[in-house]
N, CA and C atoms as an extended XYZ file, in Angstrom:
210
Properties=species:S:1:pos:R:3:atomname:S:1:resname:S:1:resid:I:1 pbc="F F F"
N        69.683       84.507       97.831 N   THR     1
C        68.894       83.767       99.112 CA  THR     1
C        67.402       85.155       99.288 C   THR     1
N        66.648       84.331      100.317 N   TYR     2
C        65.367       85.312      100.118 CA  TYR     2
C        65.900       86.291      101.611 C   TYR     2
N        65.135       87.161      101.631 N   GLY     3
C        65.185       88.449      102.308 CA  GLY     3
C        64.646       89.433      101.769 C   GLY     3
N        64.892       90.756      102.530 N   TRP     4
C        64.471       92.044      101.834 CA  TRP     4
C        65.790       93.011      101.739 C   TRP     4
N        65.421       94.079      101.060 N   THR     5
C        66.357       94.856      100.485 CA  THR     5
C        65.954       96.637      100.994 C   THR     5
N        66.674       97.052      101.447 N   ARG     6
C        66.599       98.229      102.157 CA  ARG     6
C        67.238       99.178      101.272 C   ARG     6
N        66.498      100.487      100.763 N   PHE     7
C        67.021      101.532       99.961 CA  PHE     7
C        67.162      102.687      100.600 C   PHE     7
N        67.986      103.325      101.001 N   VAL     8
C        68.344      104.695      101.996 CA  VAL     8
C        69.079      105.869      100.749 C   VAL     8
N        68.120      106.776      100.521 N   TYR     9
C        68.831      108.054       99.900 CA  TYR     9
C        68.960      109.163      100.819 C   TYR     9
N        70.185      109.683      100.494 N   ASP    10
C        70.549      110.742      101.508 CA  ASP    10
C        70.588      112.024      100.181 C   ASP    10
N        69.822      112.772      100.873 N   ASP    11
C        69.469      114.240       99.461 CA  ASP    11
C        70.727      115.147       99.967 C   ASP    11
N        71.655      115.120      101.111 N   ASN    12
C        72.568      115.647      101.148 CA  ASN    12
C        73.830      115.575      100.647 C   ASN    12
N        74.131      114.406      100.383 N   THR    13
C        75.603      113.941      100.055 CA  THR    13
C        74.802      113.281       98.612 C   THR    13
N        73.751      112.973       98.328 N   ARG    14
C        73.205      112.300       96.795 CA  ARG    14
C        73.588      111.142       96.757 C   ARG    14
N        73.727      110.425       97.748 N   GLU    15
C        74.263      109.078       97.579 CA  GLU    15
C        72.646      107.962       97.957 C   GLU    15
N        72.509      106.714       97.264 N   LEU    16
C        71.761      105.890       97.150 CA  LEU    16
C        72.196      104.495       97.923 C   LEU    16
N        72.070      103.724       98.850 N   GLN    17
C        72.523      102.826       99.288 CA  GLN    17
C        71.215      101.988       99.662 C   GLN    17
N        72.501      100.629       98.813 N   PHE    18
C        71.504       99.349       98.804 CA  PHE    18
C        71.848       98.401       99.631 C   PHE    18
N        71.169       97.640      100.486 N   THR    19
C        71.658       96.327      101.483 CA  THR    19
C        70.345       95.638      101.546 C   THR    19
N        71.080       94.390      101.465 N   HIS    20
C        70.200       93.042      101.342 CA  HIS    20
C        70.142       92.473      102.926 C   HIS    20
N        69.293       92.152      103.349 N   HIS    21
C        69.329       91.567      104.666 CA  HIS    21
C        68.437       90.103      104.258 C   HIS    21
N        69.264       89.028      104.737 N   ARG    22
C        68.647       87.919      104.823 CA  ARG    22
C        67.730       87.453      105.651 C   ARG    22
N        66.805       86.438      105.411 N   ILE    23
C        65.953       85.906      106.423 CA  ILE    23
C        66.757       85.466      107.749 C   ILE    23
N        67.776       85.081      107.676 N   ASP    24
C        68.404       84.520      109.189 CA  ASP    24
C        69.100       85.812      110.173 C   ASP    24
N        68.927       86.709      109.268 N   GLY    25
C        69.301       88.130      110.050 CA  GLY    25
C        70.970       88.651      109.663 C   GLY    25
N        71.389       87.787      108.606 N   THR    26
C        72.688       88.480      108.157 CA  THR    26
C        72.785       89.372      107.040 C   THR    26
N        73.797       90.273      106.811 N   ILE    27
C        73.385       91.094      105.660 CA  ILE    27
C        74.141       90.598      104.436 C   ILE    27
N        73.597       90.421      103.698 N   GLY    28
C        73.948       90.114      102.299 CA  GLY    28
C        74.910       90.995      101.417 C   GLY    28
N        74.648       91.558      100.251 N   ASP    29
C        75.250       92.487       99.449 CA  ASP    29
C        75.008       93.815      100.123 C   ASP    29
N        75.732       94.815      100.068 N   SER    30
C        75.648       96.325      100.465 CA  SER    30
C        76.494       96.813       99.399 C   SER    30
N        75.831       98.224       98.986 N   PHE    31
C        76.687       99.184       97.935 CA  PHE    31
C        75.810      100.652       97.845 C   PHE    31
N        76.512      101.463       97.519 N   THR    32
C        76.216      102.628       97.509 CA  THR    32
C        76.677      103.260       95.828 C   THR    32
N        75.709      104.229       95.222 N   LEU    33
C        75.831      104.671       94.152 CA  LEU    33
C        75.816      105.936       94.826 C   LEU    33
N        76.756      106.770       93.981 N   GLN    34
C        77.155      108.329       93.871 CA  GLN    34
C        76.286      109.100       92.944 C   GLN    34
N        75.926      110.180       92.942 N   GLU    35
C        75.739      110.849       91.470 CA  GLU    35
C        77.051      111.318       91.009 C   GLU    35
N        77.763      111.881       91.843 N   SER    36
C        78.991      111.927       91.119 CA  SER    36
C        80.494      111.885       91.849 C   SER    36
N        81.508      111.610       91.441 N   PHE    37
C        82.546      111.167       92.252 CA  PHE    37
C        83.268      112.073       92.749 C   PHE    37
N        83.581      112.507       93.685 N   ILE    38
C        84.390      113.527       94.523 CA  ILE    38
C        85.680      113.011       94.775 C   ILE    38
N        86.826      113.652       93.562 N   SER    39
C        88.264      113.252       93.712 CA  SER    39
C        89.190      113.754       94.832 C   SER    39
N        89.783      112.845       95.536 N   ALA    40
C        90.445      113.442       96.704 CA  ALA    40
C        91.985      114.126       96.049 C   ALA    40
N        92.249      113.955       95.017 N   GLU    41
C        93.308      115.008       94.221 CA  GLU    41
C        93.067      116.236       93.819 C   GLU    41
N        93.891      116.957       93.853 N   SER    42
C        93.274      118.333       93.449 CA  SER    42
C        93.378      118.397       91.844 C   SER    42
N        93.265      119.627       91.175 N   GLU    43
C        92.987      119.800       90.088 CA  GLU    43
C        94.343      119.904       89.604 C   GLU    43
N        95.586      120.528       90.522 N   GLU    44
C        97.045      120.584       89.981 CA  GLU    44
C        97.457      119.224       89.857 C   GLU    44
N        97.202      118.154       89.812 N   SER    45
C        97.832      116.592       90.070 CA  SER    45
C        97.515      116.429       88.511 C   SER    45
N        97.097      117.234       87.593 N   ASN    46
C        96.775      116.867       86.202 CA  ASN    46
C        98.458      117.326       85.707 C   ASN    46
N        98.635      116.387       84.654 N   ALA    47
C        99.954      116.494       83.819 CA  ALA    47
C        99.771      118.044       82.777 C   ALA    47
N       100.859      118.626       83.011 N   LEU    48
C       100.804      119.938       82.289 CA  LEU    48
C        99.816      120.554       82.535 C   LEU    48
N        98.828      120.765       83.730 N   GLY    49
C        97.972      121.586       83.965 CA  GLY    49
C        96.650      121.518       82.992 C   GLY    49
N        96.564      120.373       82.105 N   ILE    50
C        95.511      120.155       81.447 CA  ILE    50
C        94.466      118.958       81.918 C   ILE    50
N        93.412      119.727       81.612 N   ILE    51
C        92.673      118.200       82.564 CA  ILE    51
C        91.894      117.045       81.333 C   ILE    51
N        92.289      116.080       82.099 N   GLY    52
C        91.984      114.738       80.811 CA  GLY    52
C        93.122      114.399       79.982 C   GLY    52
N        94.510      114.984       80.420 N   ILE    53
C        95.482      114.728       79.404 CA  ILE    53
C        96.224      113.344       80.004 C   ILE    53
N        95.781      113.039       81.475 N   ASP    54
C        96.631      111.385       82.200 CA  ASP    54
C        95.694      110.790       81.084 C   ASP    54
N        94.440      111.088       80.826 N   SER    55
C        93.781      109.656       79.966 CA  SER    55
C        94.220      109.597       78.767 C   SER    55
N        94.625      110.687       78.061 N   ILE    56
C        95.050      110.731       76.741 CA  ILE    56
C        96.733      110.136       76.725 C   ILE    56
N        97.413      110.023       77.441 N   PHE    57
C        98.666      109.642       77.874 CA  PHE    57
C        98.640      107.937       77.879 C   PHE    57
N        97.273      107.825       79.009 N   ALA    58
C        97.148      106.087       78.784 CA  ALA    58
C        96.828      105.437       77.728 C   ALA    58
N        96.064      106.419       76.794 N   ILE    59
C        95.548      105.769       75.399 CA  ILE    59
C        96.450      105.490       74.503 C   ILE    59
N        97.381      106.716       74.462 N   ILE    60
C        98.801      106.653       73.584 CA  ILE    60
C        99.524      105.056       73.976 C   ILE    60
N        99.706      105.237       75.701 N   ALA    61
C       100.531      104.408       75.887 CA  ALA    61
C       100.009      102.778       75.432 C   ALA    61
N        98.972      102.627       75.362 N   ILE    62
C        98.213      101.209       75.446 CA  ILE    62
C        98.436      101.051       73.661 C   ILE    62
N        98.002      102.122       72.905 N   LEU    63
C        97.765      102.046       71.451 CA  LEU    63
C        99.341      101.956       70.959 C   LEU    63
N       100.393      102.463       71.574 N   SER    64
C       101.879      102.064       71.226 CA  SER    64
C       102.364      100.483       71.610 C   SER    64
N       101.868      100.161       72.634 N   ALA    65
C       102.004       98.533       72.882 CA  ALA    65
C       101.523       98.068       72.305 C   ALA    65
N       100.328       98.315       71.526 N   ALA    66
C        99.621       97.174       70.637 CA  ALA    66
C       100.253       97.129       69.218 C   ALA    66
N       100.602       98.105       69.103 N   LEU    67
C       101.423       98.496       67.563 CA  LEU    67
C       102.627       97.920       67.303 C   LEU    67
N       103.289       97.870       69.016 N   ARG    68
C       104.705       97.473       68.930 CA  ARG    68
C       104.705       95.964       68.697 C   ARG    68
N       103.550       95.396       69.693 N   LYS    69
C       103.475       93.966       69.632 CA  LYS    69
C       103.300       93.250       68.554 C   LYS    69
N       102.781       93.692       67.612 N   GLN    70
C       102.423       93.342       66.050 CA  GLN    70
C       103.493       93.336       65.434 C   GLN    70
């Protein structure tokens, strides 16, 4: 629909917010882009204390399931 889009950049949090305002006064789409994701989990939550090991376990599980299905 017709309207205008507002872009707001916050230098402190390094976020860019997009908000589309329609001509009837309602807000359409709204979303935020962040420069980097801040994880709420601590680094100690990684399996075996190795960063990225959780991703490796997930890939191994997916490959194992695919090979087993064949």
